[in-house]
XYZ file of C-alpha atoms in Angstrom:
490
model
C -13.102 4.013 -68.825
C -12.968 0.900 -68.192
C -15.019 -0.746 -71.194
C -11.916 1.371 -73.747
C -9.743 -0.342 -71.937
C -10.677 -3.211 -72.081
C -11.493 -2.302 -75.785
C -7.459 -1.144 -76.998
C -6.014 -4.288 -75.062
C -8.634 -6.583 -77.108
C -6.449 -4.673 -80.549
C -3.557 -4.848 -79.222
C -3.502 -8.743 -78.325
C -5.446 -9.053 -81.562
C -2.603 -7.429 -83.717
C -0.062 -9.288 -81.948
C -1.678 -12.319 -82.149
C -2.442 -12.042 -86.140
C 1.557 -11.186 -86.261
C 2.470 -14.732 -84.201
C 0.184 -16.497 -86.780
C 1.775 -15.742 -89.913
C 5.531 -15.380 -88.372
C 4.207 -19.579 -87.991
C 2.474 -20.517 -90.998
C 5.426 -18.038 -93.298
C 7.586 -20.483 -94.697
C 11.277 -20.412 -96.077
C 10.386 -19.660 -99.009
C 8.294 -16.860 -98.619
C 9.877 -15.260 -96.149
C 13.324 -16.009 -96.725
C 14.104 -16.477 -93.182
C 14.441 -19.740 -90.595
C 10.465 -19.841 -89.317
C 10.453 -19.079 -85.769
C 7.606 -19.924 -82.203
C 6.104 -17.111 -80.423
C 8.091 -15.485 -78.044
C 6.755 -16.609 -74.654
C 7.017 -12.487 -73.361
C 4.467 -11.707 -76.495
C 2.561 -14.701 -75.352
C 2.366 -14.686 -71.614
C 1.359 -10.381 -72.436
C -1.585 -11.803 -74.878
C -2.594 -13.835 -72.194
C -2.811 -11.277 -68.882
C -4.784 -8.749 -71.281
C -7.340 -11.487 -72.334
C -7.931 -13.042 -68.850
C -8.201 -9.148 -68.241
C -10.284 -8.535 -70.521
C -12.457 -11.529 -69.421
C -12.070 -9.946 -65.818
C -13.345 -6.746 -67.168
C -16.375 -8.336 -68.858
C -17.331 -10.424 -66.054
C -16.933 -7.418 -63.730
C -17.247 -3.823 -64.906
C -17.093 -2.988 -61.455
C -14.456 -5.073 -60.216
C -11.654 -2.167 -60.745
C -13.668 0.574 -58.681
C -13.805 -1.279 -55.835
C -10.143 -2.302 -55.543
C -9.359 0.775 -56.170
C -12.093 2.373 -53.871
C -11.247 -0.393 -51.180
C -7.554 0.993 -52.066
C -8.098 4.619 -51.381
C -10.046 4.029 -48.225
C -8.028 2.171 -46.238
C -4.900 4.100 -47.237
C -7.324 7.179 -45.812
C -8.120 5.543 -43.096
C -4.370 4.696 -42.482
C -3.511 8.295 -42.716
C -6.507 9.065 -40.306
C -4.830 6.610 -37.657
C -1.258 8.303 -38.049
C -2.750 11.171 -38.089
C -4.696 10.651 -35.209
C -1.689 9.271 -33.492
C 0.982 11.284 -34.546
C -1.612 14.376 -32.294
C -2.126 12.494 -29.398
C 1.965 11.995 -29.429
C 2.310 15.963 -29.511
C -0.654 16.446 -26.907
C 1.297 14.405 -24.198
C 4.888 15.726 -25.545
C 3.077 19.285 -24.147
C 1.222 18.069 -21.566
C 5.244 16.847 -20.281
C 6.655 19.862 -22.063
C 4.288 22.330 -19.334
C 4.394 20.202 -16.463
C 8.407 20.829 -16.598
C 8.606 23.720 -17.357
C 6.191 24.296 -13.918
C 7.666 22.153 -11.841
C 11.455 24.056 -12.660
C 10.050 27.039 -12.199
C 10.862 29.824 -9.281
C 6.951 30.598 -9.138
C 5.935 27.057 -7.888
C 8.561 26.852 -6.107
C 7.663 29.356 -4.252
C 4.189 28.137 -3.799
C 4.966 25.309 -2.164
C 7.263 26.512 0.202
C 4.242 29.585 0.791
C 2.231 25.970 1.538
C 5.186 25.031 4.050
C 5.012 27.698 6.391
C 1.540 28.039 6.407
C 1.488 24.049 7.727
C 3.679 25.064 9.442
C 1.188 28.341 11.484
C -1.588 26.056 11.393
C 0.663 23.317 13.497
C 1.481 25.982 15.726
C -2.351 27.092 16.132
C -3.162 23.482 16.724
C -0.349 23.435 19.160
C -1.944 26.390 21.397
C -5.451 24.377 20.782
C -4.319 21.385 22.825
C -2.244 23.081 24.906
C -5.795 24.602 26.212
C -7.671 22.037 26.401
C -4.831 19.956 28.309
C -4.268 23.023 30.587
C -7.880 22.786 31.439
C -8.361 19.449 31.495
C -5.881 19.933 35.061
C -6.949 23.066 36.125
C -5.023 25.734 35.272
C -5.697 29.162 36.257
C -4.752 30.516 32.122
C -7.266 28.126 31.245
C -10.619 28.191 32.436
C -12.728 27.670 29.690
C -12.429 24.504 27.241
C -10.760 25.034 23.922
C -13.508 23.191 22.144
C -16.128 26.033 23.547
C -13.697 28.564 22.861
C -13.137 27.058 18.969
C -15.870 24.914 18.970
C -15.592 24.892 14.880
C -11.575 24.119 15.352
C -10.977 20.530 14.695
C -13.098 20.503 11.406
C -10.795 23.512 10.277
C -7.509 21.526 11.339
C -8.663 18.803 9.187
C -9.963 20.271 6.009
C -6.330 22.075 5.959
C -4.587 19.101 6.445
C -6.282 17.110 4.155
C -5.744 19.680 1.263
C -1.844 20.058 2.021
C -1.247 16.932 2.505
C -3.549 16.165 -1.026
C -1.525 19.244 -2.600
C 1.661 17.933 -1.217
C 1.403 14.629 -3.359
C 0.821 15.949 -6.019
C 3.951 17.867 -5.441
C 5.202 14.695 -5.299
C 3.748 13.106 -7.990
C 4.779 16.066 -10.318
C 8.397 15.982 -9.276
C 8.472 12.556 -9.896
C 7.303 12.038 -13.578
C 9.404 15.171 -14.418
C 12.857 14.781 -13.057
C 12.418 10.606 -13.035
C 15.156 7.937 -12.087
C 17.475 11.183 -11.199
C 14.628 12.388 -8.736
C 14.818 8.878 -6.156
C 18.955 9.775 -6.048
C 18.631 12.980 -4.189
C 17.634 12.514 -0.183
C 15.746 15.686 -0.409
C 12.949 13.456 -2.404
C 13.538 10.636 0.289
C 12.543 13.005 3.353
C 9.431 14.602 1.551
C 8.227 11.370 0.618
C 7.950 9.902 4.000
C 7.288 13.178 5.143
C 3.929 13.241 3.388
C 3.625 9.333 3.606
C 3.406 10.219 7.726
C 0.944 13.050 6.880
C -1.144 10.753 4.965
C -1.610 8.303 7.149
C -2.298 11.331 9.617
C -5.412 12.229 7.344
C -6.725 8.923 8.291
C -6.281 9.019 11.517
C -8.705 11.877 11.271
C -11.344 10.641 9.519
C -11.940 7.326 11.618
C -11.505 8.871 14.727
C -8.547 6.242 16.191
C -5.495 5.583 16.769
C -4.831 2.325 15.077
C -0.710 2.739 14.657
C -1.076 3.084 18.774
C 1.412 6.346 18.414
C 0.197 9.868 19.635
C -0.614 11.368 16.274
C 0.857 15.025 16.945
C 4.248 12.556 16.105
C 3.130 12.720 12.535
C 2.032 15.559 12.627
C 4.591 17.381 13.645
C 6.903 14.976 10.762
C 5.782 17.797 8.215
C 7.268 20.683 9.722
C 10.678 18.995 8.611
C 9.437 20.350 5.334
C 11.165 23.609 6.221
C 14.492 22.768 5.200
C 12.745 22.084 1.875
C 12.325 25.432 1.773
C 17.032 25.807 1.484
C 16.741 25.195 -2.593
C 14.351 27.910 -2.619
C 15.814 30.916 -0.973
C 19.085 30.482 -2.273
C 17.822 31.795 -5.786
C 17.110 35.322 -3.077
C 19.704 38.087 -2.621
C 18.433 38.728 0.411
C 18.290 34.736 1.975
C 21.603 34.171 0.532
C 23.879 34.749 4.279
C 20.768 31.907 5.453
C 22.276 29.667 2.423
C 25.054 29.656 3.291
C 25.174 29.575 7.631
C 22.902 26.341 6.015
C 25.315 24.915 4.014
C 28.061 25.604 6.521
C 25.999 23.705 9.115
C 25.770 21.121 6.875
C 29.392 21.031 5.873
C 30.389 20.819 9.216
C 28.275 17.835 10.424
C 31.825 15.158 10.252
C 33.968 18.561 12.805
C 30.710 17.925 14.721
C 30.723 13.633 14.970
C 34.070 14.175 16.209
C 34.565 17.265 18.861
C 31.106 15.603 20.201
C 32.486 12.281 20.733
C 35.845 13.948 22.150
C 33.529 15.646 25.091
C 31.565 12.885 26.425
C 34.558 10.663 26.280
C 36.149 13.569 28.238
C 32.800 14.094 30.265
C 32.277 10.195 30.685
C 36.001 9.577 32.514
C 36.007 12.709 35.287
C 32.803 11.857 35.946
C 33.366 7.946 36.697
C 36.051 9.524 38.813
C 34.180 12.110 40.898
C 31.337 9.261 41.665
C 33.916 6.707 43.359
C 35.217 9.367 45.053
C 31.611 10.892 45.558
C 30.672 7.527 46.643
C 31.769 6.183 50.073
C 30.038 9.211 50.895
C 26.839 8.543 49.083
C 27.394 4.870 51.505
C 27.917 6.228 54.474
C 25.086 5.738 57.141
C 27.118 8.484 59.251
C 26.158 11.741 57.109
C 22.751 12.724 57.320
C 20.452 11.166 54.793
C 18.774 15.109 53.061
C 22.549 16.094 52.787
C 23.508 12.169 50.609
C 19.693 12.844 48.515
C 20.943 16.127 47.172
C 24.439 15.053 46.466
C 23.205 11.534 44.919
C 20.511 14.107 42.791
C 24.123 15.843 40.987
C 26.358 11.870 41.285
C 24.324 9.240 41.358
C 24.136 7.183 38.838
C 25.501 7.593 35.294
C 22.440 9.288 33.698
C 23.347 12.484 36.789
C 26.439 12.868 36.792
C 27.372 13.003 32.785
C 24.351 16.073 33.274
C 26.193 17.636 36.050
C 28.864 16.886 33.594
C 28.012 18.839 30.628
C 26.542 21.161 33.335
C 30.189 21.924 34.599
C 31.804 21.794 30.789
C 29.536 24.267 29.041
C 28.225 26.654 31.377
C 25.976 26.562 34.765
C 29.311 24.943 36.666
C 28.650 26.965 40.184
C 25.295 24.682 41.523
C 26.860 21.750 41.470
C 30.073 22.758 42.945
C 28.442 25.066 45.854
C 27.091 21.293 46.937
C 29.613 19.694 46.892
C 32.118 22.451 48.576
C 29.129 22.234 51.460
C 27.957 18.880 52.162
C 30.890 16.934 50.820
C 34.367 18.766 50.883
C 35.788 22.208 50.268
C 38.410 20.453 48.023
C 36.254 19.711 45.597
C 36.069 23.267 44.779
C 39.898 22.942 44.134
C 39.304 20.314 42.132
C 36.196 21.787 39.563
C 38.901 25.062 39.693
C 40.920 22.548 37.997
C 38.953 21.269 35.925
C 37.254 24.640 34.277
C 40.922 26.252 33.564
C 42.606 23.607 32.469
C 40.460 20.388 30.879
C 37.717 22.684 29.911
C 38.999 25.637 29.024
C 42.059 24.252 27.019
C 40.085 20.933 25.234
C 36.748 23.470 24.363
C 38.617 25.524 22.861
C 40.734 24.092 20.696
C 37.564 21.417 19.572
C 35.588 25.122 18.664
C 38.867 26.486 16.739
C 39.380 22.698 14.741
C 35.289 23.090 14.721
C 35.329 27.013 12.457
C 38.433 25.936 10.931
C 36.501 22.301 10.231
C 33.514 24.127 8.548
C 34.865 27.106 6.772
C 37.231 25.308 4.821
C 34.493 22.442 4.151
C 32.314 25.335 3.085
C 35.049 26.734 0.701
C 35.225 24.096 -1.251
C 31.626 23.856 -1.829
C 30.276 24.620 -5.478
C 27.303 26.405 -4.506
C 28.878 28.579 -2.095
C 31.848 29.443 -4.496
C 29.264 30.607 -6.955
C 27.215 32.423 -4.835
C 30.792 34.215 -3.525
C 31.513 34.937 -6.685
C 28.901 36.190 -7.621
C 28.635 38.656 -4.379
C 31.636 39.308 -5.035
C 30.883 40.878 -8.906
C 27.913 41.922 -7.966
C 29.712 44.484 -5.085
C 32.465 45.076 -7.390
C 29.360 46.334 -10.520
C 27.808 48.903 -7.510
C 30.932 50.444 -7.014
C 31.696 51.336 -10.883
C 28.368 52.295 -11.446
C 29.117 54.753 -8.411
C 32.353 55.769 -9.799
C 30.842 56.474 -13.232
C 27.873 58.842 -11.025
C 30.918 60.574 -9.473
C 32.505 60.555 -12.498
C 29.460 61.839 -14.276
C 28.640 66.121 -13.224
C 25.854 66.880 -15.448
C 24.022 64.006 -14.219
C 23.265 62.848 -18.387
C 24.101 59.266 -18.156
C 27.423 60.563 -20.127
C 30.832 61.438 -19.159
C 32.848 63.243 -21.627
C 36.382 64.104 -21.462
C 36.531 66.862 -19.868
C 34.500 65.020 -17.255
C 36.690 62.324 -17.299
C 39.892 64.752 -16.474
C 38.370 66.877 -14.152
C 37.936 64.081 -11.895
C 41.216 62.221 -12.329
C 42.763 65.552 -10.905
C 40.766 64.998 -7.267
C 43.411 63.198 -5.228
C 40.191 61.498 -3.266
C 39.461 60.254 -6.996
C 43.337 58.915 -7.302
C 43.233 57.028 -4.115
C 39.238 55.567 -4.073
C 41.189 53.959 -7.925
C 43.948 52.931 -6.501
C 41.262 50.272 -4.022
C 39.543 49.203 -7.286
C 43.635 48.415 -8.425
C 43.337 50.368 -11.195
C 45.850 53.515 -12.055
C 44.998 56.487 -13.760
C 46.935 56.006 -16.981
C 45.418 52.749 -17.913
C 41.490 55.134 -16.933
C 43.190 57.481 -19.588
C 43.978 54.269 -22.446
C 40.390 53.007 -21.159
C 38.646 56.117 -22.301
C 40.271 56.630 -25.380
C 39.022 52.847 -26.654
C 35.516 53.570 -25.501
C 34.506 56.853 -26.978
C 34.820 56.130 -30.390
C 36.435 59.323 -31.298
C 33.510 60.986 -30.343
C 34.210 61.861 -26.363
C 31.891 60.429 -24.890
C 31.419 56.867 -23.152
C 28.166 55.297 -21.124
C 28.017 53.612 -17.761
C 28.137 50.099 -19.135
C 30.840 50.594 -22.185
C 32.913 52.081 -18.842
C 31.565 49.279 -16.350
C 32.853 46.385 -18.777
C 36.226 48.616 -19.868
C 36.841 48.829 -16.331
C 36.432 45.215 -15.462
C 38.334 43.666 -18.289
C 41.669 46.084 -17.268
C 41.616 45.253 -13.272
C 43.473 43.409 -11.653
C 46.672 41.223 -13.582
C 46.556 39.452 -17.254
C 44.556 36.254 -17.086
C 45.758 32.910 -18.172
C 43.541 33.081 -21.006
C 45.226 36.963 -21.687
C 48.072 35.480 -22.301
C 47.368 32.294 -24.660
C 45.286 34.808 -26.392
C 48.612 37.453 -27.247
C 50.361 34.133 -27.803
C 48.197 32.994 -30.815
C 48.298 36.647 -31.736
C 52.002 36.632 -32.072
C 52.704 33.394 -33.757
C 49.780 34.746 -36.307
C 51.552 37.470 -37.159
C 54.977 35.886 -37.458
C 53.648 34.148 -39.869
C 52.254 36.517 -41.993
C 55.596 38.071 -41.854
C 57.491 35.344 -42.609
C 55.122 34.803 -45.661
C 55.594 38.201 -46.982
C 58.680 37.600 -46.430
C 59.218 34.759 -48.981
C 56.993 36.667 -51.665
C 58.676 39.547 -51.140
C 61.758 38.329 -51.440
C 61.922 34.802 -52.994
C 65.094 32.254 -52.803
C 67.187 31.371 -56.057
């Protein structure tokens, strides 16, 4: 193929050179035209053709080798591109799988189950250490040491702690990979990070057998129990735990009201307690009274910490023992003072604080988006269940289809009419609804019945009014066009 191409190029160049030579030698008398010089483009083509012929003659395999090198390089580039694409596709599939795994409900339930297992292991470990301490102090309930009763318990506890902590580290890393920057914007992630860090320190100290941190290792282990609150986002997904989730959300919403209520009670108890301490101080400093009696009164009102603890008892519950001590050791008039304190200050202030606390909690909880969605979902589910019960009451035959005859018989029952009134339904609305849903067959199934009842229940919605207004405007526009077409203006 190369030799044929070179021969053709040589022949073409020869013909072009001969024509150029004839033109150059021809005079004006031969051609009748003005002689011209060789064409520049033609000369360039001839030179390039001759160079191609010389290159093909000198290296006939050069063209083939050049083409093969180009094909090899292009093939390598294609293979590299395909390998890069496959690697990217594999990474994308892995990230997609990890994303679906982390955001799935089974993964959350698995994490919750392991958190519960961690708590159970902690409880058993506390029992183990308690029995060991009880045997050391000679308690009768612990005649034998825990190491004798459970010889392999410490190794089992260490192995379980290592496995659970490793899983929690993997969970934290997966959530950080999937959520990226969004993960560290939530305080749950930082709490998990802190607890897992403490668990890692505890695991290292278990293996080393020494206390490098200078703190009780049980503190690090007890911190892992705080992950129990991590299950709240899993519990809210289940219907059976919605009340528990609502309770936790209400407690979280009441933090501000709780802070001010505690601050107000603390201020009141401090003021009244300091007043009582100053009134009792003369009795405590007087050596004329019995030292035993003064020590007993001192246990209740001698210092600020003792006084504050006693005021907490007087305010919130166990007010009888301090009152008896003051009345029997100091004076009977203290009984009247404490009754006044209980009836007026405690009863009024504590009850008002409780009322404000409950009101504020309900207000904040009612404005929470998750609580609102949960309540609406529960209300919708309850309404659907009631409508399904109504349909089954209407369906006397039990075939899952309500006919017009069954419908008329049921509506004639006064009890059924009252039940329909509790659902904000009128008998006339149901008759019209039945005619709309039966499609001329005289039969209605449960799903169509429930959907139709939910549509007509209650007052007209804003979207219904807006739809009616738009349809009216379209009808008016159509009538105006029709009038103009039928009765054109001359």
